[in-house]
Amino acid sequence: MPTIQCHGAELYYEDHGGGDPIVFLHGATAGLRYFEPQLAGLSNEYRTLAVDFRGHGRSEKTELGHTLSQYARDVHEFLLQLDLDDVVIAGWSMGAIVSWEYIRQFGIDRVRAMVDVDMEPSPMKRDDYDYGSYGRDDLEQAINQVQTDPLGLLDEQATAMLKEKPSRELRNLILDEGSRTPPAIQGTLMFGLLYLHDYRDVLRSIDVPALVCAGADEKWRSVESVEHTAELLPESRFELFEDSGHCITIEEPERFNQILGEFISSL
């Protein structure tokens, strides 16, 4: 079981294939298992890597460090220790925001291109922002449910995250990965992810090619809000996945792999 020490946390990761590196970053209360179709399916052409953030998956459940800024520092240390350069960073959901936070802190020296899988610049509704999936009442309700009925919340998410009713296999994946993140960590991340951060200015400054993907049946945010990410990025390509909700990498894995491969070949 490969692990790496990053700022006091033992992080689990997987590393497959060879060639140009792609690093996949997962969403909140998820894990790298959401990228199994990419880690295996793209490894004949690329070096495919993914890491479980601290507090998630098979990584250490540390008491401290559960902020987007620390997760980005962990990613930076991961790239340094594995000597990864000219990396395509593919972030899904919270993982996309961690990738933007990485750029805010460390710039693009090690980054060849960026991929945003179904994430908007700010999940929180704001006075000067036409999008946003959550208001303050939504945030309060979500944090309360994390603390009072975390398994019930995961069960709701298993349906909300997908276009179709989840198969037994996908439902078990969502429940298993989600239950690996302690509720205290979930609540801390939810507050920081939804309330504190707005990456519109960071996106405008990212001077590398970008691919932005949205699920047409996304139930938490609008396609337009994800497409707005592409509008803010100086050099971007937008792709809509008609048969996906929020979990594009496991709902349409073959098409996603094809689109991602074509994007990297065009660089």
PDB file of N, CA, C and O in Angstrom, residues 100-145:
ATOM      1  N   TRP A 100      -7.201  24.881  -7.822  1.00  0.00           N
ATOM      2  CA  TRP A 100      -7.126  26.337  -7.965  1.00  0.00           C
ATOM      3  C   TRP A 100      -6.388  26.964  -6.793  1.00  0.00           C
ATOM      4  O   TRP A 100      -5.640  27.925  -6.961  1.00  0.00           O
ATOM      5  N   GLU A 101      -6.603  26.416  -5.614  1.00  0.00           N
ATOM      6  CA  GLU A 101      -5.867  26.898  -4.448  1.00  0.00           C
ATOM      7  C   GLU A 101      -4.377  26.606  -4.606  1.00  0.00           C
ATOM      8  O   GLU A 101      -3.525  27.414  -4.203  1.00  0.00           O
ATOM      9  N   TYR A 102      -4.052  25.465  -5.192  1.00  0.00           N
ATOM     10  CA  TYR A 102      -2.645  25.145  -5.483  1.00  0.00           C
ATOM     11  C   TYR A 102      -2.041  26.222  -6.381  1.00  0.00           C
ATOM     12  O   TYR A 102      -0.935  26.718  -6.119  1.00  0.00           O
ATOM     13  N   ILE A 103      -2.754  26.592  -7.449  1.00  0.00           N
ATOM     14  CA  ILE A 103      -2.255  27.632  -8.361  1.00  0.00           C
ATOM     15  C   ILE A 103      -2.105  28.956  -7.620  1.00  0.00           C
ATOM     16  O   ILE A 103      -1.125  29.689  -7.819  1.00  0.00           O
ATOM     17  N   ARG A 104      -3.066  29.278  -6.762  1.00  0.00           N
ATOM     18  CA  ARG A 104      -2.981  30.540  -6.010  1.00  0.00           C
ATOM     19  C   ARG A 104      -1.719  30.586  -5.166  1.00  0.00           C
ATOM     20  O   ARG A 104      -1.073  31.633  -5.062  1.00  0.00           O
ATOM     21  N   GLN A 105      -1.345  29.459  -4.560  1.00  0.00           N
ATOM     22  CA  GLN A 105      -0.184  29.445  -3.680  1.00  0.00           C
ATOM     23  C   GLN A 105       1.138  29.242  -4.415  1.00  0.00           C
ATOM     24  O   GLN A 105       2.143  29.862  -4.061  1.00  0.00           O
ATOM     25  N   PHE A 106       1.150  28.375  -5.425  1.00  0.00           N
ATOM     26  CA  PHE A 106       2.419  27.924  -5.987  1.00  0.00           C
ATOM     27  C   PHE A 106       2.607  28.246  -7.461  1.00  0.00           C
ATOM     28  O   PHE A 106       3.688  27.984  -8.013  1.00  0.00           O
ATOM     29  N   GLY A 107       1.587  28.803  -8.109  1.00  0.00           N
ATOM     30  CA  GLY A 107       1.733  29.140  -9.515  1.00  0.00           C
ATOM     31  C   GLY A 107       1.668  27.918 -10.420  1.00  0.00           C
ATOM     32  O   GLY A 107       1.238  26.841 -10.027  1.00  0.00           O
ATOM     33  N   ILE A 108       2.150  28.082 -11.652  1.00  0.00           N
ATOM     34  CA  ILE A 108       1.966  27.048 -12.675  1.00  0.00           C
ATOM     35  C   ILE A 108       3.280  26.375 -13.076  1.00  0.00           C
ATOM     36  O   ILE A 108       3.329  25.670 -14.096  1.00  0.00           O
ATOM     37  N   ASP A 109       4.346  26.561 -12.287  1.00  0.00           N
ATOM     38  CA  ASP A 109       5.656  26.034 -12.687  1.00  0.00           C
ATOM     39  C   ASP A 109       5.627  24.539 -12.980  1.00  0.00           C
ATOM     40  O   ASP A 109       6.293  24.062 -13.894  1.00  0.00           O
ATOM     41  N   ARG A 110       4.904  23.766 -12.224  1.00  0.00           N
ATOM     42  CA  ARG A 110       4.855  22.311 -12.417  1.00  0.00           C
ATOM     43  C   ARG A 110       3.609  21.851 -13.173  1.00  0.00           C
ATOM     44  O   ARG A 110       3.392  20.654 -13.322  1.00  0.00           O
ATOM     45  N   VAL A 111       2.797  22.796 -13.632  1.00  0.00           N
ATOM     46  CA  VAL A 111       1.492  22.462 -14.196  1.00  0.00           C
ATOM     47  C   VAL A 111       1.480  22.697 -15.705  1.00  0.00           C
ATOM     48  O   VAL A 111       1.785  23.783 -16.180  1.00  0.00           O
ATOM     49  N   ARG A 112       1.101  21.661 -16.424  1.00  0.00           N
ATOM     50  CA  ARG A 112       0.991  21.743 -17.881  1.00  0.00           C
ATOM     51  C   ARG A 112      -0.411  22.153 -18.313  1.00  0.00           C
ATOM     52  O   ARG A 112      -0.595  22.890 -19.288  1.00  0.00           O
ATOM     53  N   ALA A 113      -1.415  21.665 -17.603  1.00  0.00           N
ATOM     54  CA  ALA A 113      -2.802  21.955 -17.941  1.00  0.00           C
ATOM     55  C   ALA A 113      -3.681  21.621 -16.751  1.00  0.00           C
ATOM     56  O   ALA A 113      -3.272  20.910 -15.828  1.00  0.00           O
ATOM     57  N   MET A 114      -4.922  22.132 -16.788  1.00  0.00           N
ATOM     58  CA  MET A 114      -5.875  21.926 -15.704  1.00  0.00           C
ATOM     59  C   MET A 114      -7.158  21.319 -16.249  1.00  0.00           C
ATOM     60  O   MET A 114      -7.562  21.606 -17.381  1.00  0.00           O
ATOM     61  N   VAL A 115      -7.799  20.484 -15.431  1.00  0.00           N
ATOM     62  CA  VAL A 115      -9.107  19.919 -15.769  1.00  0.00           C
ATOM     63  C   VAL A 115     -10.038  20.144 -14.585  1.00  0.00           C
ATOM     64  O   VAL A 115      -9.715  19.774 -13.453  1.00  0.00           O
ATOM     65  N   ASP A 116     -11.185  20.766 -14.865  1.00  0.00           N
ATOM     66  CA  ASP A 116     -12.223  20.963 -13.853  1.00  0.00           C
ATOM     67  C   ASP A 116     -13.372  20.026 -14.173  1.00  0.00           C
ATOM     68  O   ASP A 116     -13.994  20.128 -15.231  1.00  0.00           O
ATOM     69  N   VAL A 117     -13.644  19.102 -13.256  1.00  0.00           N
ATOM     70  CA  VAL A 117     -14.748  18.168 -13.444  1.00  0.00           C
ATOM     71  C   VAL A 117     -15.905  18.606 -12.534  1.00  0.00           C
ATOM     72  O   VAL A 117     -15.923  18.327 -11.336  1.00  0.00           O
ATOM     73  N   ASP A 118     -16.825  19.360 -13.104  1.00  0.00           N
ATOM     74  CA  ASP A 118     -18.104  19.713 -12.485  1.00  0.00           C
ATOM     75  C   ASP A 118     -17.952  20.543 -11.205  1.00  0.00           C
ATOM     76  O   ASP A 118     -18.492  20.177 -10.161  1.00  0.00           O
ATOM     77  N   MET A 119     -17.256  21.663 -11.315  1.00  0.00           N
ATOM     78  CA  MET A 119     -17.144  22.573 -10.178  1.00  0.00           C
ATOM     79  C   MET A 119     -17.274  24.003 -10.637  1.00  0.00           C
ATOM     80  O   MET A 119     -16.766  24.372 -11.699  1.00  0.00           O
ATOM     81  N   GLU A 120     -17.944  24.813  -9.833  1.00  0.00           N
ATOM     82  CA  GLU A 120     -18.133  26.231 -10.133  1.00  0.00           C
ATOM     83  C   GLU A 120     -17.142  27.074  -9.330  1.00  0.00           C
ATOM     84  O   GLU A 120     -16.559  26.596  -8.350  1.00  0.00           O
ATOM     85  N   PRO A 121     -16.934  28.341  -9.720  1.00  0.00           N
ATOM     86  CA  PRO A 121     -15.912  29.168  -9.056  1.00  0.00           C
ATOM     87  C   PRO A 121     -16.168  29.425  -7.584  1.00  0.00           C
ATOM     88  O   PRO A 121     -15.236  29.529  -6.798  1.00  0.00           O
ATOM     89  N   SER A 122     -17.431  29.523  -7.198  1.00  0.00           N
ATOM     90  CA  SER A 122     -17.807  29.715  -5.792  1.00  0.00           C
ATOM     91  C   SER A 122     -19.097  28.955  -5.538  1.00  0.00           C
ATOM     92  O   SER A 122     -20.126  29.278  -6.145  1.00  0.00           O
ATOM     93  N   PRO A 123     -19.093  27.946  -4.666  1.00  0.00           N
ATOM     94  CA  PRO A 123     -20.339  27.225  -4.382  1.00  0.00           C
ATOM     95  C   PRO A 123     -21.353  28.068  -3.617  1.00  0.00           C
ATOM     96  O   PRO A 123     -22.534  27.739  -3.594  1.00  0.00           O
ATOM     97  N   MET A 124     -20.904  29.146  -2.981  1.00  0.00           N
ATOM     98  CA  MET A 124     -21.780  29.967  -2.142  1.00  0.00           C
ATOM     99  C   MET A 124     -22.427  31.088  -2.959  1.00  0.00           C
ATOM    100  O   MET A 124     -21.780  31.710  -3.811  1.00  0.00           O
ATOM    101  N   LYS A 125     -23.686  31.343  -2.715  1.00  0.00           N
ATOM    102  CA  LYS A 125     -24.364  32.474  -3.346  1.00  0.00           C
ATOM    103  C   LYS A 125     -23.783  33.781  -2.828  1.00  0.00           C
ATOM    104  O   LYS A 125     -23.525  33.928  -1.633  1.00  0.00           O
ATOM    105  N   ARG A 126     -23.576  34.731  -3.740  1.00  0.00           N
ATOM    106  CA  ARG A 126     -22.983  36.012  -3.385  1.00  0.00           C
ATOM    107  C   ARG A 126     -23.727  37.124  -4.104  1.00  0.00           C
ATOM    108  O   ARG A 126     -24.296  36.920  -5.185  1.00  0.00           O
ATOM    109  N   ASP A 127     -23.687  38.322  -3.514  1.00  0.00           N
ATOM    110  CA  ASP A 127     -24.438  39.451  -4.074  1.00  0.00           C
ATOM    111  C   ASP A 127     -23.976  39.816  -5.482  1.00  0.00           C
ATOM    112  O   ASP A 127     -24.782  40.244  -6.311  1.00  0.00           O
ATOM    113  N   ASP A 128     -22.673  39.666  -5.749  1.00  0.00           N
ATOM    114  CA  ASP A 128     -22.130  40.065  -7.048  1.00  0.00           C
ATOM    115  C   ASP A 128     -21.891  38.875  -7.961  1.00  0.00           C
ATOM    116  O   ASP A 128     -21.055  38.928  -8.867  1.00  0.00           O
ATOM    117  N   TYR A 129     -22.633  37.786  -7.741  1.00  0.00           N
ATOM    118  CA  TYR A 129     -22.372  36.526  -8.430  1.00  0.00           C
ATOM    119  C   TYR A 129     -23.711  35.920  -8.822  1.00  0.00           C
ATOM    120  O   TYR A 129     -24.598  35.764  -7.976  1.00  0.00           O
ATOM    121  N   ASP A 130     -23.884  35.611 -10.094  1.00  0.00           N
ATOM    122  CA  ASP A 130     -25.173  35.153 -10.593  1.00  0.00           C
ATOM    123  C   ASP A 130     -25.427  33.672 -10.342  1.00  0.00           C
ATOM    124  O   ASP A 130     -26.509  33.173 -10.663  1.00  0.00           O
ATOM    125  N   TYR A 131     -24.455  32.969  -9.803  1.00  0.00           N
ATOM    126  CA  TYR A 131     -24.574  31.525  -9.633  1.00  0.00           C
ATOM    127  C   TYR A 131     -24.505  31.187  -8.136  1.00  0.00           C
ATOM    128  O   TYR A 131     -25.000  31.910  -7.316  1.00  0.00           O
ATOM    129  N   GLY A 132     -23.907  30.060  -7.804  1.00  0.00           N
ATOM    130  CA  GLY A 132     -23.837  29.638  -6.417  1.00  0.00           C
ATOM    131  C   GLY A 132     -24.943  28.667  -6.077  1.00  0.00           C
ATOM    132  O   GLY A 132     -26.118  28.919  -6.338  1.00  0.00           O
ATOM    133  N   SER A 133     -24.568  27.538  -5.495  1.00  0.00           N
ATOM    134  CA  SER A 133     -25.524  26.471  -5.204  1.00  0.00           C
ATOM    135  C   SER A 133     -26.101  26.540  -3.802  1.00  0.00           C
ATOM    136  O   SER A 133     -27.124  25.915  -3.524  1.00  0.00           O
ATOM    137  N   TYR A 134     -25.439  27.271  -2.903  1.00  0.00           N
ATOM    138  CA  TYR A 134     -25.816  27.225  -1.492  1.00  0.00           C
ATOM    139  C   TYR A 134     -25.965  28.633  -0.921  1.00  0.00           C
ATOM    140  O   TYR A 134     -25.159  29.523  -1.188  1.00  0.00           O
ATOM    141  N   GLY A 135     -27.010  28.806  -0.107  1.00  0.00           N
ATOM    142  CA  GLY A 135     -27.146  29.983   0.731  1.00  0.00           C
ATOM    143  C   GLY A 135     -26.758  29.646   2.159  1.00  0.00           C
ATOM    144  O   GLY A 135     -26.425  28.498   2.474  1.00  0.00           O
ATOM    145  N   ARG A 136     -26.823  30.603   3.050  1.00  0.00           N
ATOM    146  CA  ARG A 136     -26.437  30.365   4.438  1.00  0.00           C
ATOM    147  C   ARG A 136     -27.333  29.326   5.097  1.00  0.00           C
ATOM    148  O   ARG A 136     -26.868  28.492   5.880  1.00  0.00           O
ATOM    149  N   ASP A 137     -28.631  29.358   4.801  1.00  0.00           N
ATOM    150  CA  ASP A 137     -29.541  28.372   5.392  1.00  0.00           C
ATOM    151  C   ASP A 137     -29.210  26.964   4.909  1.00  0.00           C
ATOM    152  O   ASP A 137     -29.278  25.998   5.685  1.00  0.00           O
ATOM    153  N   ASP A 138     -28.842  26.844   3.624  1.00  0.00           N
ATOM    154  CA  ASP A 138     -28.468  25.532   3.080  1.00  0.00           C
ATOM    155  C   ASP A 138     -27.229  24.999   3.784  1.00  0.00           C
ATOM    156  O   ASP A 138     -27.142  23.809   4.117  1.00  0.00           O
ATOM    157  N   LEU A 139     -26.259  25.899   4.001  1.00  0.00           N
ATOM    158  CA  LEU A 139     -25.021  25.501   4.664  1.00  0.00           C
ATOM    159  C   LEU A 139     -25.295  25.053   6.098  1.00  0.00           C
ATOM    160  O   LEU A 139     -24.795  24.017   6.553  1.00  0.00           O
ATOM    161  N   GLU A 140     -26.102  25.809   6.809  1.00  0.00           N
ATOM    162  CA  GLU A 140     -26.431  25.449   8.199  1.00  0.00           C
ATOM    163  C   GLU A 140     -27.129  24.092   8.254  1.00  0.00           C
ATOM    164  O   GLU A 140     -26.811  23.246   9.098  1.00  0.00           O
ATOM    165  N   GLN A 141     -28.070  23.867   7.344  1.00  0.00           N
ATOM    166  CA  GLN A 141     -28.790  22.602   7.323  1.00  0.00           C
ATOM    167  C   GLN A 141     -27.843  21.437   7.039  1.00  0.00           C
ATOM    168  O   GLN A 141     -27.933  20.378   7.680  1.00  0.00           O
ATOM    169  N   ALA A 142     -26.916  21.630   6.093  1.00  0.00           N
ATOM    170  CA  ALA A 142     -25.992  20.557   5.733  1.00  0.00           C
ATOM    171  C   ALA A 142     -25.057  20.217   6.885  1.00  0.00           C
ATOM    172  O   ALA A 142     -24.806  19.038   7.180  1.00  0.00           O
ATOM    173  N   ILE A 143     -24.532  21.243   7.560  1.00  0.00           N
ATOM    174  CA  ILE A 143     -23.618  21.002   8.673  1.00  0.00           C
ATOM    175  C   ILE A 143     -24.354  20.326   9.832  1.00  0.00           C
ATOM    176  O   ILE A 143     -23.828  19.421  10.483  1.00  0.00           O
ATOM    177  N   ASN A 144     -25.598  20.750  10.090  1.00  0.00           N
ATOM    178  CA  ASN A 144     -26.387  20.100  11.141  1.00  0.00           C
ATOM    179  C   ASN A 144     -26.615  18.622  10.819  1.00  0.00           C
ATOM    180  O   ASN A 144     -26.533  17.760  11.707  1.00  0.00           O
ATOM    181  N   GLN A 145     -26.886  18.315   9.560  1.00  0.00           N
ATOM    182  CA  GLN A 145     -27.146  16.924   9.194  1.00  0.00           C
ATOM    183  C   GLN A 145     -25.874  16.081   9.290  1.00  0.00           C
ATOM    184  O   GLN A 145     -25.935  14.908   9.665  1.00  0.00           O
TER     185      GLN A 145
END
